[in-house]
Amino acid sequence: MYQRILVATDGSTLSKKAVRSAIELAGATGASLVALNVVPRYPVTYFEGGVTISNEDVSRIEKKWADDGQAIVDAVQQAAQAAGVKAKAVIARSDLVAESILAAAKKHKCELIVMASHGRKGIKRLLLGSETQHVLTRSSIPVLVLR
């Protein structure tokens, strides 16, 4: 059925449910798992003369975020391996979450993407957008969305 499944996680309670489901599915189908966390870049201010942050501080903050993201996917990898599922921990550094998920699925030759949906509706969805919706509408492979 599936040889490789990508699970996108941000470490939230909701995404942990998606991780558990992805591990179960991979175990049931004999697939391997790619655990992905997308690490954002430090935001650049658009107001010249506003808050100034040194390049060293930006690098330190981005490294902390990357380390935190790596810890999230390492925990997924350990949980998968404890369940007898081969897994790989991957982070991507980008502000474009949905595009990073799609690119990682393509790069790692995944046949399924598993991710959570926060279920935002109305104005919150309009203002905050939906990475899940973006992945759903742009993916060329199946996407399993868990709420």
PDB file of C-alpha atoms in Angstrom:
ATOM      1  CA  MET A   1       0.000   0.000   0.000  1.00  0.00           C
ATOM      2  CA  TYR A   2       2.333   2.781   1.249  1.00  0.00           C
ATOM      3  CA  GLN A   3       6.107   2.506   1.342  1.00  0.00           C
ATOM      4  CA  ARG A   4       6.849   5.903   2.912  1.00  0.00           C
ATOM      5  CA  ILE A   5       4.569   8.220   4.902  1.00  0.00           C
ATOM      6  CA  LEU A   6       5.358  11.828   5.834  1.00  0.00           C
ATOM      7  CA  VAL A   7       3.893  13.147   9.078  1.00  0.00           C
ATOM      8  CA  ALA A   8       4.067  16.898   9.662  1.00  0.00           C
ATOM      9  CA  THR A   9       4.259  17.902  13.311  1.00  0.00           C
ATOM     10  CA  ASP A  10       4.725  21.075  15.309  1.00  0.00           C
ATOM     11  CA  GLY A  11       4.760  19.297  18.658  1.00  0.00           C
ATOM     12  CA  SER A  12       1.281  20.496  19.620  1.00  0.00           C
ATOM     13  CA  THR A  13      -1.232  18.205  21.303  1.00  0.00           C
ATOM     14  CA  LEU A  14      -3.235  18.013  18.089  1.00  0.00           C
ATOM     15  CA  SER A  15      -0.239  17.124  15.933  1.00  0.00           C
ATOM     16  CA  LYS A  16       0.782  14.452  18.459  1.00  0.00           C
ATOM     17  CA  LYS A  17      -2.514  12.710  17.673  1.00  0.00           C
ATOM     18  CA  ALA A  18      -1.598  12.797  13.983  1.00  0.00           C
ATOM     19  CA  VAL A  19       1.827  11.359  14.842  1.00  0.00           C
ATOM     20  CA  ARG A  20       0.288   8.467  16.763  1.00  0.00           C
ATOM     21  CA  SER A  21      -2.057   7.724  13.855  1.00  0.00           C
ATOM     22  CA  ALA A  22       0.778   7.925  11.337  1.00  0.00           C
ATOM     23  CA  ILE A  23       2.879   5.497  13.385  1.00  0.00           C
ATOM     24  CA  GLU A  24      -0.062   3.068  13.624  1.00  0.00           C
ATOM     25  CA  LEU A  25      -0.729   3.330   9.887  1.00  0.00           C
ATOM     26  CA  ALA A  26       2.948   2.850   9.023  1.00  0.00           C
ATOM     27  CA  GLY A  27       3.088  -0.172  11.292  1.00  0.00           C
ATOM     28  CA  ALA A  28      -0.044  -1.683   9.756  1.00  0.00           C
ATOM     29  CA  THR A  29       1.153  -1.167   6.172  1.00  0.00           C
ATOM     30  CA  GLY A  30       4.862  -1.841   6.663  1.00  0.00           C
ATOM     31  CA  ALA A  31       5.754   1.688   5.590  1.00  0.00           C
ATOM     32  CA  SER A  32       8.599   3.812   6.872  1.00  0.00           C
ATOM     33  CA  LEU A  33       7.901   7.234   8.370  1.00  0.00           C
ATOM     34  CA  VAL A  34       9.378  10.657   7.701  1.00  0.00           C
ATOM     35  CA  ALA A  35       8.705  13.038  10.619  1.00  0.00           C
ATOM     36  CA  LEU A  36       8.874  16.688   9.538  1.00  0.00           C
ATOM     37  CA  ASN A  37       8.943  19.908  11.533  1.00  0.00           C
ATOM     38  CA  VAL A  38       9.082  23.225   9.687  1.00  0.00           C
ATOM     39  CA  VAL A  39      11.207  25.754  11.570  1.00  0.00           C
ATOM     40  CA  PRO A  40      10.402  29.424  10.835  1.00  0.00           C
ATOM     41  CA  ARG A  41      12.957  32.076  10.046  1.00  0.00           C
ATOM     42  CA  TYR A  42      13.286  35.029  12.417  1.00  0.00           C
ATOM     43  CA  PRO A  43      10.863  37.752  11.262  1.00  0.00           C
ATOM     44  CA  VAL A  44      12.416  40.803   9.684  1.00  0.00           C
ATOM     45  CA  THR A  45      11.046  44.141  10.818  1.00  0.00           C
ATOM     46  CA  TYR A  46       9.511  46.354   8.177  1.00  0.00           C
ATOM     47  CA  PHE A  47       9.971  49.494  10.248  1.00  0.00           C
ATOM     48  CA  GLU A  48      13.438  50.939   9.795  1.00  0.00           C
ATOM     49  CA  GLY A  49      14.827  52.271  13.034  1.00  0.00           C
ATOM     50  CA  GLY A  50      12.328  50.234  15.054  1.00  0.00           C
ATOM     51  CA  VAL A  51      13.725  47.378  17.052  1.00  0.00           C
ATOM     52  CA  THR A  52      17.275  46.471  16.188  1.00  0.00           C
ATOM     53  CA  ILE A  53      18.474  42.959  16.838  1.00  0.00           C
ATOM     54  CA  SER A  54      22.018  41.913  16.170  1.00  0.00           C
ATOM     55  CA  ASN A  55      22.811  39.208  13.653  1.00  0.00           C
ATOM     56  CA  GLU A  56      24.257  37.136  16.490  1.00  0.00           C
ATOM     57  CA  ASP A  57      20.953  37.304  18.394  1.00  0.00           C
ATOM     58  CA  VAL A  58      18.973  36.350  15.291  1.00  0.00           C
ATOM     59  CA  SER A  59      21.322  33.398  14.702  1.00  0.00           C
ATOM     60  CA  ARG A  60      21.016  32.321  18.343  1.00  0.00           C
ATOM     61  CA  ILE A  61      17.201  32.486  18.235  1.00  0.00           C
ATOM     62  CA  GLU A  62      17.015  30.590  14.923  1.00  0.00           C
ATOM     63  CA  LYS A  63      19.378  27.925  16.301  1.00  0.00           C
ATOM     64  CA  LYS A  64      17.165  27.529  19.384  1.00  0.00           C
ATOM     65  CA  TRP A  65      14.085  27.115  17.174  1.00  0.00           C
ATOM     66  CA  ALA A  66      15.920  24.566  15.008  1.00  0.00           C
ATOM     67  CA  ASP A  67      17.078  22.642  18.091  1.00  0.00           C
ATOM     68  CA  ASP A  68      13.505  22.612  19.434  1.00  0.00           C
ATOM     69  CA  GLY A  69      12.205  21.400  16.048  1.00  0.00           C
ATOM     70  CA  GLN A  70      14.855  18.685  15.926  1.00  0.00           C
ATOM     71  CA  ALA A  71      13.844  17.533  19.415  1.00  0.00           C
ATOM     72  CA  ILE A  72      10.218  17.246  18.263  1.00  0.00           C
ATOM     73  CA  VAL A  73      11.031  15.037  15.274  1.00  0.00           C
ATOM     74  CA  ASP A  74      13.614  13.040  17.224  1.00  0.00           C
ATOM     75  CA  ALA A  75      10.860  12.165  19.728  1.00  0.00           C
ATOM     76  CA  VAL A  76       8.635  11.033  16.840  1.00  0.00           C
ATOM     77  CA  GLN A  77      11.469   8.926  15.452  1.00  0.00           C
ATOM     78  CA  GLN A  78      12.001   7.274  18.850  1.00  0.00           C
ATOM     79  CA  ALA A  79       8.267   6.582  19.291  1.00  0.00           C
ATOM     80  CA  ALA A  80       8.087   5.068  15.803  1.00  0.00           C
ATOM     81  CA  GLN A  81      11.132   2.889  16.368  1.00  0.00           C
ATOM     82  CA  ALA A  82       9.685   1.719  19.706  1.00  0.00           C
ATOM     83  CA  ALA A  83       6.608   0.611  17.723  1.00  0.00           C
ATOM     84  CA  GLY A  84       8.795  -1.246  15.218  1.00  0.00           C
ATOM     85  CA  VAL A  85       8.471   1.390  12.485  1.00  0.00           C
ATOM     86  CA  LYS A  86      11.515   2.662  10.600  1.00  0.00           C
ATOM     87  CA  ALA A  87      11.554   6.470  10.841  1.00  0.00           C
ATOM     88  CA  LYS A  88      13.598   9.454   9.790  1.00  0.00           C
ATOM     89  CA  ALA A  89      13.618  12.840  11.593  1.00  0.00           C
ATOM     90  CA  VAL A  90      13.718  15.891   9.298  1.00  0.00           C
ATOM     91  CA  ILE A  91      13.498  19.638   9.815  1.00  0.00           C
ATOM     92  CA  ALA A  92      12.981  22.278   7.140  1.00  0.00           C
ATOM     93  CA  ARG A  93      13.834  25.946   7.683  1.00  0.00           C
ATOM     94  CA  SER A  94      11.227  28.108   6.025  1.00  0.00           C
ATOM     95  CA  ASP A  95       8.338  30.500   6.618  1.00  0.00           C
ATOM     96  CA  LEU A  96       6.392  28.664   3.911  1.00  0.00           C
ATOM     97  CA  VAL A  97       5.044  25.722   5.895  1.00  0.00           C
ATOM     98  CA  ALA A  98       2.761  24.135   3.301  1.00  0.00           C
ATOM     99  CA  GLU A  99       5.343  24.433   0.534  1.00  0.00           C
ATOM    100  CA  SER A 100       7.960  22.883   2.816  1.00  0.00           C
ATOM    101  CA  ILE A 101       5.674  19.942   3.589  1.00  0.00           C
ATOM    102  CA  LEU A 102       5.024  19.350  -0.104  1.00  0.00           C
ATOM    103  CA  ALA A 103       8.714  19.687  -0.987  1.00  0.00           C
ATOM    104  CA  ALA A 104       9.746  17.245   1.762  1.00  0.00           C
ATOM    105  CA  ALA A 105       7.148  14.712   0.618  1.00  0.00           C
ATOM    106  CA  LYS A 106       8.546  14.932  -2.901  1.00  0.00           C
ATOM    107  CA  LYS A 107      12.198  14.844  -1.803  1.00  0.00           C
ATOM    108  CA  HIS A 108      11.688  11.769   0.392  1.00  0.00           C
ATOM    109  CA  LYS A 109       9.432  10.055  -2.173  1.00  0.00           C
ATOM    110  CA  CYS A 110       6.466   9.794   0.213  1.00  0.00           C
ATOM    111  CA  GLU A 111       3.161   8.368  -1.000  1.00  0.00           C
ATOM    112  CA  LEU A 112       1.029   9.841   1.812  1.00  0.00           C
ATOM    113  CA  ILE A 113       1.063  12.976   3.957  1.00  0.00           C
ATOM    114  CA  VAL A 114      -0.478  12.809   7.434  1.00  0.00           C
ATOM    115  CA  MET A 115      -1.200  16.041   9.274  1.00  0.00           C
ATOM    116  CA  ALA A 116      -3.563  17.615  11.762  1.00  0.00           C
ATOM    117  CA  SER A 117      -6.093  20.344  11.147  1.00  0.00           C
ATOM    118  CA  HIS A 118      -6.851  22.912  13.794  1.00  0.00           C
ATOM    119  CA  GLY A 119     -10.392  23.251  12.468  1.00  0.00           C
ATOM    120  CA  ARG A 120     -10.452  27.051  12.347  1.00  0.00           C
ATOM    121  CA  LYS A 121     -13.587  28.535  10.861  1.00  0.00           C
ATOM    122  CA  GLY A 122     -14.854  31.883   9.710  1.00  0.00           C
ATOM    123  CA  ILE A 123     -12.734  34.991  10.143  1.00  0.00           C
ATOM    124  CA  LYS A 124      -9.946  33.147  12.041  1.00  0.00           C
ATOM    125  CA  ARG A 125      -9.412  30.857   9.044  1.00  0.00           C
ATOM    126  CA  LEU A 126      -9.493  33.810   6.674  1.00  0.00           C
ATOM    127  CA  LEU A 127      -6.979  35.794   8.714  1.00  0.00           C
ATOM    128  CA  LEU A 128      -4.716  32.956   9.843  1.00  0.00           C
ATOM    129  CA  GLY A 129      -4.942  30.864   6.697  1.00  0.00           C
ATOM    130  CA  SER A 130      -4.798  27.122   6.647  1.00  0.00           C
ATOM    131  CA  GLU A 131      -1.581  25.273   5.969  1.00  0.00           C
ATOM    132  CA  THR A 132      -3.609  22.054   5.864  1.00  0.00           C
ATOM    133  CA  GLN A 133      -5.941  23.475   3.230  1.00  0.00           C
ATOM    134  CA  HIS A 134      -2.954  24.633   1.203  1.00  0.00           C
ATOM    135  CA  VAL A 135      -1.380  21.164   1.319  1.00  0.00           C
ATOM    136  CA  LEU A 136      -4.718  19.534   0.432  1.00  0.00           C
ATOM    137  CA  THR A 137      -5.257  21.692  -2.624  1.00  0.00           C
ATOM    138  CA  ARG A 138      -1.677  21.503  -3.933  1.00  0.00           C
ATOM    139  CA  SER A 139      -0.607  17.963  -3.148  1.00  0.00           C
ATOM    140  CA  SER A 140      -0.228  15.408  -5.909  1.00  0.00           C
ATOM    141  CA  ILE A 141      -0.306  12.562  -3.366  1.00  0.00           C
ATOM    142  CA  PRO A 142      -3.021  11.606  -0.862  1.00  0.00           C
ATOM    143  CA  VAL A 143      -3.293  13.661   2.341  1.00  0.00           C
ATOM    144  CA  LEU A 144      -4.798  12.230   5.522  1.00  0.00           C
ATOM    145  CA  VAL A 145      -6.096  15.048   7.731  1.00  0.00           C
ATOM    146  CA  LEU A 146      -6.860  14.356  11.379  1.00  0.00           C
ATOM    147  CA  ARG A 147      -8.812  16.687  13.661  1.00  0.00           C
TER     148      ARG A 147
END
